[in-house]
Amino acid sequence: LLAKGQDYHLEQVSAWPQSSLQLGQVSGLTLDSDSNLVIFHRGDHHWGADSFNSQARYQQRSLGTIQQSTILVVDPAQGNILKASGRDMFYLPHGITTDKKNNYWITDVALHQVLKVSSDGRDRMLLALGEAFIPGSDNNHFCQPTDVAVDTETGNIFVSDGYCNSRILKFSADGKYLSEWGAGSSDRRHIPFRIPHSLVFLPDRQEICVADRENGRIQCFIAETGVFVKEIKKEEFGGEVFAITYSPVGDGLIFAVNGESPYRSAPLRGFVIDYSTTDILDTFNPEKKEFKMPHDIVETSDGIVFVGDAGSKSVFKFTTEKLHRSV
Ligand SMILES: O=C(N[C@@H](O)C(=O)O)c1ccccc1
């Protein structure tokens, strides 16, 4: 367990992956029930300035679906591909999460949908929320939804919606709309979300935390009620928080990555934050290649951290082990 104030130090495992994964823009990472790393990427599709019109309608349907395998199950140790699926299904992948039955919960910002897909390699569509290509803000539409978190106690799912909405919605495991909420509803939390971009469920606290990207802050809520619990906002973030994940180790650790802000020049890096004290215990970044657009982050049960980068089309691996450098 982490003693109070004990320092935490992550270093890149620069020899990972052993061979190139031929990735497109990496948008999402998750872990499967075998603790393998699952990478969700965009193959030869790109989210650029002209991908959407001013009504948030996807402009590149003529490109068709991505023909590469967008879902890669990869061995965390060496980085070789164990399973590849997700071909001919998506337009602009964004978030990916697994539930207790090892199904994939996926968001596609071009489809404006949340899709539940089987992980048996057959890519069976088990549930679709939202209307394909039709953005909206009622109970049956999303606008560029960004991520899904699964409440492992109740099976309920939470959706961060999205680039062109400012809310978190809660659904039952079979897709029934239950509730939604915006940013915390009292005093300084009146500021609405500005791109709720990444979600994580805290199993030991039954809370949902969101990376409120353009507000450069993390906010946490009671999963059951949506009642605001706390906010973590640090100068060191530099104004943008892109993704978060959580480990129940000790009093709980939040791992986060920040992003380029047009207004502030803060170095792109990862953060290890003590959930209780909100102290930053460590920051980390790759040794040789720099982060370009760190876009998602996961932590394995043995303390390995992976960061998916949509800008450099790569995944970086970090470990707390003192690497035994070859002398
Ligand atoms: O944020 C953007 N993209 C990333 O988050 C992503 O690629 O998911 C973006 C926004 C406007 C135009 C082009 C890209």
Short mmCIF file of C-alpha atoms and ligand atoms in Angstrom, two decimals:
data_model
loop_
_atom_site.label_atom_id
_atom_site.label_comp_id
_atom_site.label_asym_id
_atom_site.label_seq_id
_atom_site.Cartn_x
_atom_site.Cartn_y
_atom_site.Cartn_z
CA LEU A 1 0.00 0.00 0.00
CA LEU A 2 1.14 3.54 -0.59
CA ALA A 3 2.24 5.16 2.66
CA LYS A 4 1.20 8.82 2.95
CA GLY A 5 3.43 10.98 0.82
CA GLN A 6 5.45 8.02 -0.36
CA ASP A 7 6.67 8.96 -3.79
CA TYR A 8 5.28 7.15 -6.83
CA HIS A 9 7.46 6.84 -9.90
CA LEU A 10 6.39 5.65 -13.35
CA GLU A 11 8.94 5.03 -16.09
CA GLN A 12 8.33 4.19 -19.73
CA VAL A 13 8.97 0.63 -20.91
CA SER A 14 10.45 1.89 -24.16
CA ALA A 15 10.86 -1.58 -25.71
CA TRP A 16 7.07 -2.04 -25.78
CA PRO A 17 5.44 -3.09 -28.07
CA GLN A 18 8.04 -5.45 -29.44
CA SER A 19 6.70 -5.02 -32.97
CA SER A 20 4.63 -2.28 -34.60
CA LEU A 21 0.87 -2.51 -34.08
CA GLN A 22 0.12 -0.54 -37.28
CA LEU A 23 -2.26 1.75 -35.41
CA GLY A 24 -4.32 4.67 -36.64
CA GLN A 25 -5.43 7.46 -34.27
CA VAL A 26 -5.70 5.63 -30.90
CA SER A 27 -8.90 6.86 -29.28
CA GLY A 28 -9.63 4.36 -26.51
CA LEU A 29 -8.03 1.78 -24.23
CA THR A 30 -9.56 -0.72 -21.84
CA LEU A 31 -8.68 -4.03 -20.17
CA ASP A 32 -10.54 -7.27 -20.85
CA SER A 33 -11.48 -9.99 -18.37
CA ASP A 34 -8.14 -11.75 -19.03
CA SER A 35 -6.33 -8.48 -18.11
CA ASN A 36 -5.24 -8.07 -21.71
CA LEU A 37 -4.99 -4.56 -23.14
CA VAL A 38 -7.74 -3.65 -25.64
CA ILE A 39 -6.86 -0.88 -28.12
CA PHE A 40 -9.59 0.97 -30.05
CA HIS A 41 -8.21 2.94 -33.02
CA ARG A 42 -9.34 4.58 -36.26
CA GLY A 43 -7.34 2.67 -38.87
CA ASP A 44 -7.09 4.95 -41.92
CA HIS A 45 -9.85 7.34 -40.78
CA HIS A 46 -8.93 10.66 -39.14
CA TRP A 47 -10.92 13.17 -37.09
CA GLY A 48 -9.95 16.44 -38.77
CA ALA A 49 -11.29 19.97 -38.86
CA ASP A 50 -13.67 19.12 -41.75
CA SER A 51 -15.02 15.82 -40.41
CA PHE A 52 -18.20 17.46 -39.12
CA ASN A 53 -20.38 20.39 -40.24
CA SER A 54 -21.66 23.10 -37.92
CA GLN A 55 -24.64 20.90 -36.99
CA ALA A 56 -22.22 18.18 -35.81
CA ARG A 57 -23.19 15.99 -38.80
CA TYR A 58 -20.43 13.66 -39.98
CA GLN A 59 -19.30 14.72 -43.49
CA GLN A 60 -17.33 11.67 -44.60
CA ARG A 61 -19.96 8.90 -44.80
CA SER A 62 -18.82 8.35 -48.40
CA LEU A 63 -15.58 6.91 -46.97
CA GLY A 64 -17.67 4.04 -45.61
CA THR A 65 -16.73 2.16 -42.48
CA ILE A 66 -13.14 1.57 -41.40
CA GLN A 67 -11.90 -1.57 -43.15
CA GLN A 68 -9.06 -2.28 -40.76
CA SER A 69 -9.60 -4.13 -37.46
CA THR A 70 -10.33 -1.31 -35.02
CA ILE A 71 -10.36 -3.45 -31.84
CA LEU A 72 -7.02 -5.10 -31.01
CA VAL A 73 -6.57 -7.34 -27.96
CA VAL A 74 -2.90 -7.13 -27.08
CA ASP A 75 -0.70 -8.97 -24.58
CA PRO A 76 0.40 -6.42 -21.95
CA ALA A 77 3.85 -8.00 -21.55
CA GLN A 78 5.17 -8.03 -25.13
CA GLY A 79 2.48 -6.14 -27.02
CA ASN A 80 1.70 -8.81 -29.60
CA ILE A 81 -1.82 -8.96 -31.05
CA LEU A 82 -3.91 -11.79 -29.57
CA LYS A 83 -7.25 -10.95 -31.26
CA ALA A 84 -8.32 -8.45 -33.92
CA SER A 85 -11.95 -7.49 -34.63
CA GLY A 86 -14.13 -4.43 -35.20
CA ARG A 87 -13.74 -4.37 -38.99
CA ASP A 88 -16.37 -2.75 -41.23
CA MET A 89 -18.41 -1.35 -38.29
CA PHE A 90 -17.22 2.09 -37.25
CA TYR A 91 -16.55 5.55 -38.72
CA LEU A 92 -14.85 7.53 -35.92
CA PRO A 93 -14.08 5.36 -32.86
CA HIS A 94 -13.83 7.15 -29.53
CA GLY A 95 -14.36 5.35 -26.20
CA ILE A 96 -14.18 1.66 -25.29
CA THR A 97 -14.98 -0.07 -21.99
CA THR A 98 -15.62 -3.69 -20.98
CA ASP A 99 -18.36 -4.90 -18.66
CA LYS A 100 -18.30 -7.88 -16.28
CA LYS A 101 -19.32 -10.24 -19.10
CA ASN A 102 -16.41 -8.96 -21.18
CA ASN A 103 -18.65 -7.21 -23.70
CA TYR A 104 -17.31 -4.02 -25.32
CA TRP A 105 -19.18 -0.76 -24.78
CA ILE A 106 -18.07 1.58 -27.53
CA THR A 107 -18.78 5.16 -28.61
CA ASP A 108 -18.44 6.36 -32.21
CA VAL A 109 -18.56 10.16 -32.54
CA ALA A 110 -19.59 10.00 -36.23
CA LEU A 111 -22.48 7.63 -35.51
CA HIS A 112 -23.39 9.58 -32.31
CA GLN A 113 -24.05 6.14 -30.79
CA VAL A 114 -23.14 3.91 -27.87
CA LEU A 115 -22.75 0.31 -29.09
CA LYS A 116 -22.52 -2.88 -27.04
CA VAL A 117 -20.47 -5.40 -29.05
CA SER A 118 -19.52 -9.02 -28.27
CA SER A 119 -15.82 -9.71 -27.67
CA ASP A 120 -15.94 -13.29 -29.02
CA GLY A 121 -14.45 -12.13 -32.30
CA ARG A 122 -17.85 -12.18 -34.03
CA ASP A 123 -18.54 -8.49 -33.26
CA ARG A 124 -22.22 -9.22 -32.59
CA MET A 125 -24.14 -5.95 -32.03
CA LEU A 126 -25.86 -6.60 -28.68
CA LEU A 127 -27.32 -3.09 -28.12
CA ALA A 128 -27.29 0.27 -29.89
CA LEU A 129 -28.18 3.53 -28.09
CA GLY A 130 -28.72 6.71 -30.08
CA GLU A 131 -29.73 7.03 -33.76
CA ALA A 132 -26.99 6.42 -36.35
CA PHE A 133 -25.57 9.70 -37.68
CA ILE A 134 -28.32 11.77 -35.99
CA PRO A 135 -27.02 14.05 -33.20
CA GLY A 136 -29.46 15.18 -30.51
CA SER A 137 -29.84 15.85 -26.80
CA ASP A 138 -32.98 13.96 -25.75
CA ASN A 139 -33.08 10.53 -24.02
CA ASN A 140 -32.56 8.67 -27.31
CA HIS A 141 -29.85 10.77 -28.96
CA PHE A 142 -26.28 11.77 -28.17
CA CYS A 143 -23.99 14.36 -29.71
CA GLN A 144 -20.50 12.93 -30.27
CA PRO A 145 -20.58 10.73 -27.14
CA THR A 146 -17.07 10.25 -25.77
CA ASP A 147 -16.97 7.38 -23.25
CA VAL A 148 -18.83 4.75 -21.23
CA ALA A 149 -18.26 3.64 -17.63
CA VAL A 150 -19.86 0.51 -16.14
CA ASP A 151 -21.04 0.41 -12.53
CA THR A 152 -19.76 -3.07 -11.65
CA GLU A 153 -22.17 -3.28 -8.69
CA THR A 154 -25.43 -2.58 -10.52
CA GLY A 155 -24.46 -3.15 -14.16
CA ASN A 156 -25.77 0.34 -14.94
CA ILE A 157 -23.82 2.18 -17.63
CA PHE A 158 -22.86 5.85 -17.73
CA VAL A 159 -22.27 7.80 -20.95
CA SER A 160 -20.26 11.04 -21.17
CA ASP A 161 -22.10 13.06 -23.80
CA GLY A 162 -20.13 14.59 -25.40
CA TYR A 163 -18.39 17.09 -27.61
CA CYS A 164 -21.66 18.84 -28.43
CA ASN A 165 -23.64 18.10 -25.26
CA SER A 166 -22.63 18.73 -21.63
CA ARG A 167 -24.04 15.88 -19.64
CA ILE A 168 -23.60 12.40 -18.17
CA LEU A 169 -26.45 9.94 -18.70
CA LYS A 170 -27.24 6.75 -16.79
CA PHE A 171 -28.83 3.69 -18.41
CA SER A 172 -29.67 0.22 -17.11
CA ALA A 173 -27.53 -2.65 -18.45
CA ASP A 174 -30.25 -3.39 -21.02
CA GLY A 175 -30.32 0.20 -22.25
CA LYS A 176 -33.25 1.80 -20.39
CA TYR A 177 -32.73 5.52 -19.78
CA LEU A 178 -32.56 6.16 -16.01
CA SER A 179 -31.29 9.72 -15.45
CA GLU A 180 -28.80 12.37 -16.47
CA TRP A 181 -26.95 15.28 -14.92
CA GLY A 182 -24.75 18.22 -15.89
CA ALA A 183 -21.92 19.70 -13.86
CA GLY A 184 -22.28 19.92 -10.09
CA SER A 185 -25.37 21.94 -9.24
CA SER A 186 -24.14 24.24 -6.49
CA ASP A 187 -22.02 27.41 -6.32
CA ARG A 188 -18.74 27.09 -8.20
CA ARG A 189 -19.80 23.89 -9.94
CA HIS A 190 -22.44 25.83 -11.93
CA ILE A 191 -19.98 25.95 -14.81
CA PRO A 192 -21.37 23.35 -17.25
CA PHE A 193 -19.18 20.54 -18.50
CA ARG A 194 -17.16 21.49 -21.58
CA ILE A 195 -16.50 18.22 -23.38
CA PRO A 196 -17.04 15.53 -20.74
CA HIS A 197 -14.35 13.41 -22.39
CA SER A 198 -13.55 10.36 -20.24
CA LEU A 199 -15.34 8.48 -17.46
CA VAL A 200 -14.26 6.06 -14.75
CA PHE A 201 -16.27 4.17 -12.13
CA LEU A 202 -14.70 3.95 -8.64
CA PRO A 203 -15.70 0.47 -7.43
CA ASP A 204 -14.66 1.04 -3.80
CA ARG A 205 -16.61 4.31 -3.54
CA GLN A 206 -19.47 3.79 -6.06
CA GLU A 207 -18.63 7.13 -7.66
CA ILE A 208 -18.34 8.24 -11.28
CA CYS A 209 -15.51 10.65 -12.15
CA VAL A 210 -15.36 12.60 -15.40
CA ALA A 211 -12.50 14.35 -17.21
CA ASP A 212 -14.21 17.67 -17.94
CA ARG A 213 -11.75 18.33 -20.73
CA GLU A 214 -11.93 22.03 -21.66
CA ASN A 215 -12.59 23.07 -18.06
CA GLY A 216 -9.28 21.36 -17.20
CA ARG A 217 -10.83 19.59 -14.23
CA ILE A 218 -11.91 16.22 -12.89
CA GLN A 219 -15.31 16.03 -11.18
CA CYS A 220 -16.65 13.08 -9.17
CA PHE A 221 -20.27 12.23 -8.40
CA ILE A 222 -22.22 9.61 -6.44
CA ALA A 223 -23.08 7.04 -9.13
CA GLU A 224 -26.50 6.34 -7.61
CA THR A 225 -27.71 9.94 -7.46
CA GLY A 226 -25.39 12.11 -9.55
CA VAL A 227 -24.76 14.22 -6.44
CA PHE A 228 -21.46 16.12 -6.71
CA VAL A 229 -18.68 14.82 -4.43
CA LYS A 230 -15.46 16.62 -5.38
CA GLU A 231 -13.45 18.44 -8.01
CA ILE A 232 -9.74 18.10 -8.78
CA LYS A 233 -8.37 21.03 -10.76
CA LYS A 234 -4.62 21.64 -10.94
CA GLU A 235 -2.51 24.40 -12.50
CA GLU A 236 -0.24 21.57 -13.67
CA PHE A 237 -3.02 20.29 -15.96
CA GLY A 238 -2.57 23.46 -18.03
CA GLY A 239 -6.27 23.85 -18.73
CA GLU A 240 -7.20 20.53 -20.38
CA VAL A 241 -7.75 17.06 -18.92
CA PHE A 242 -8.27 14.46 -21.67
CA ALA A 243 -8.60 11.15 -19.83
CA ILE A 244 -8.68 9.57 -16.38
CA THR A 245 -8.64 6.15 -14.81
CA TYR A 246 -8.63 4.93 -11.19
CA SER A 247 -6.98 2.36 -8.94
CA PRO A 248 -8.47 1.51 -5.51
CA VAL A 249 -4.92 1.04 -4.15
CA GLY A 250 -4.51 2.72 -0.72
CA ASP A 251 -6.96 5.64 -0.48
CA GLY A 252 -7.41 5.47 -4.24
CA LEU A 253 -5.28 6.80 -7.09
CA ILE A 254 -6.50 8.79 -10.08
CA PHE A 255 -4.35 8.59 -13.22
CA ALA A 256 -4.87 11.38 -15.76
CA VAL A 257 -3.41 12.79 -18.97
CA ASN A 258 -3.67 16.45 -19.99
CA GLY A 259 -3.90 18.05 -23.44
CA GLU A 260 -2.73 20.97 -25.56
CA SER A 261 -4.48 24.17 -24.56
CA PRO A 262 -4.62 27.09 -27.01
CA TYR A 263 -4.29 29.45 -24.06
CA ARG A 264 -1.72 27.82 -21.79
CA SER A 265 1.54 26.11 -22.56
CA ALA A 266 1.76 23.18 -20.17
CA PRO A 267 3.85 20.11 -20.98
CA LEU A 268 1.83 17.06 -22.08
CA ARG A 269 2.14 14.41 -19.42
CA GLY A 270 0.48 11.85 -17.19
CA PHE A 271 -0.39 12.49 -13.56
CA VAL A 272 -0.75 10.19 -10.55
CA ILE A 273 -3.08 11.85 -8.03
CA ASP A 274 -4.03 10.75 -4.52
CA TYR A 275 -7.85 10.68 -4.67
CA SER A 276 -8.29 11.62 -0.98
CA THR A 277 -5.75 14.43 -0.65
CA THR A 278 -5.86 15.35 -4.41
CA ASP A 279 -2.05 15.71 -4.20
CA ILE A 280 -0.10 15.02 -7.39
CA LEU A 281 2.20 12.10 -6.43
CA ASP A 282 4.00 11.79 -9.77
CA THR A 283 4.02 13.02 -13.36
CA PHE A 284 5.30 10.96 -16.29
CA ASN A 285 5.90 11.14 -20.04
CA PRO A 286 7.65 9.04 -22.70
CA GLU A 287 11.45 9.20 -22.76
CA LYS A 288 12.21 9.48 -26.48
CA LYS A 289 8.96 10.21 -28.41
CA GLU A 290 6.84 12.97 -26.87
CA PHE A 291 3.11 12.68 -26.22
CA LYS A 292 1.23 14.35 -29.08
CA MET A 293 -2.43 13.87 -28.08
CA PRO A 294 -2.63 11.49 -25.11
CA HIS A 295 -6.25 10.40 -25.43
CA ASP A 296 -6.95 7.52 -23.03
CA ILE A 297 -5.29 5.87 -20.05
CA VAL A 298 -5.70 2.51 -18.25
CA GLU A 299 -3.93 0.87 -15.33
CA THR A 300 -3.57 -2.90 -14.91
CA SER A 301 -3.98 -4.67 -11.56
CA ASP A 302 -0.20 -5.00 -11.31
CA GLY A 303 0.38 -1.27 -11.65
CA ILE A 304 1.26 -1.04 -15.34
CA VAL A 305 -0.11 2.13 -17.02
CA PHE A 306 -0.89 2.36 -20.74
CA VAL A 307 -1.54 5.66 -22.55
CA GLY A 308 -3.14 5.73 -26.01
CA ASP A 309 -2.11 8.70 -28.14
CA ALA A 310 -4.40 9.83 -30.98
CA GLY A 311 -1.76 12.22 -32.28
CA SER A 312 1.24 9.88 -32.53
CA LYS A 313 -0.97 6.84 -33.36
CA SER A 314 0.76 4.82 -30.65
CA VAL A 315 0.37 3.29 -27.21
CA PHE A 316 2.94 3.95 -24.47
CA LYS A 317 3.62 1.57 -21.54
CA PHE A 318 4.79 2.73 -18.10
CA THR A 319 5.75 0.77 -15.00
CA THR A 320 6.72 1.54 -11.41
CA GLU A 321 9.31 -1.24 -11.42
CA LYS A 322 12.83 0.11 -11.31
CA LEU A 323 13.76 -1.12 -14.76
CA HIS A 324 16.84 -3.29 -14.55
CA ARG A 325 18.85 -1.35 -17.06
CA SER A 326 21.36 -3.50 -18.87
CA VAL A 327 24.76 -2.13 -17.80
O1 LIG B 1 -10.74 17.11 -30.16
C1 LIG B 1 -10.69 16.65 -31.26
N1 LIG B 1 -10.31 15.38 -31.52
C2 LIG B 1 -9.83 14.43 -30.52
O2 LIG B 1 -10.38 14.59 -29.25
C3 LIG B 1 -10.14 13.07 -31.08
O3 LIG B 1 -9.56 12.82 -32.16
O4 LIG B 1 -10.92 12.31 -30.49
C4 LIG B 1 -11.03 17.49 -32.45
C5 LIG B 1 -11.88 18.57 -32.29
C6 LIG B 1 -12.23 19.33 -33.37
C7 LIG B 1 -11.70 19.04 -34.64
C8 LIG B 1 -10.85 17.96 -34.80
C9 LIG B 1 -10.53 17.18 -33.71
#
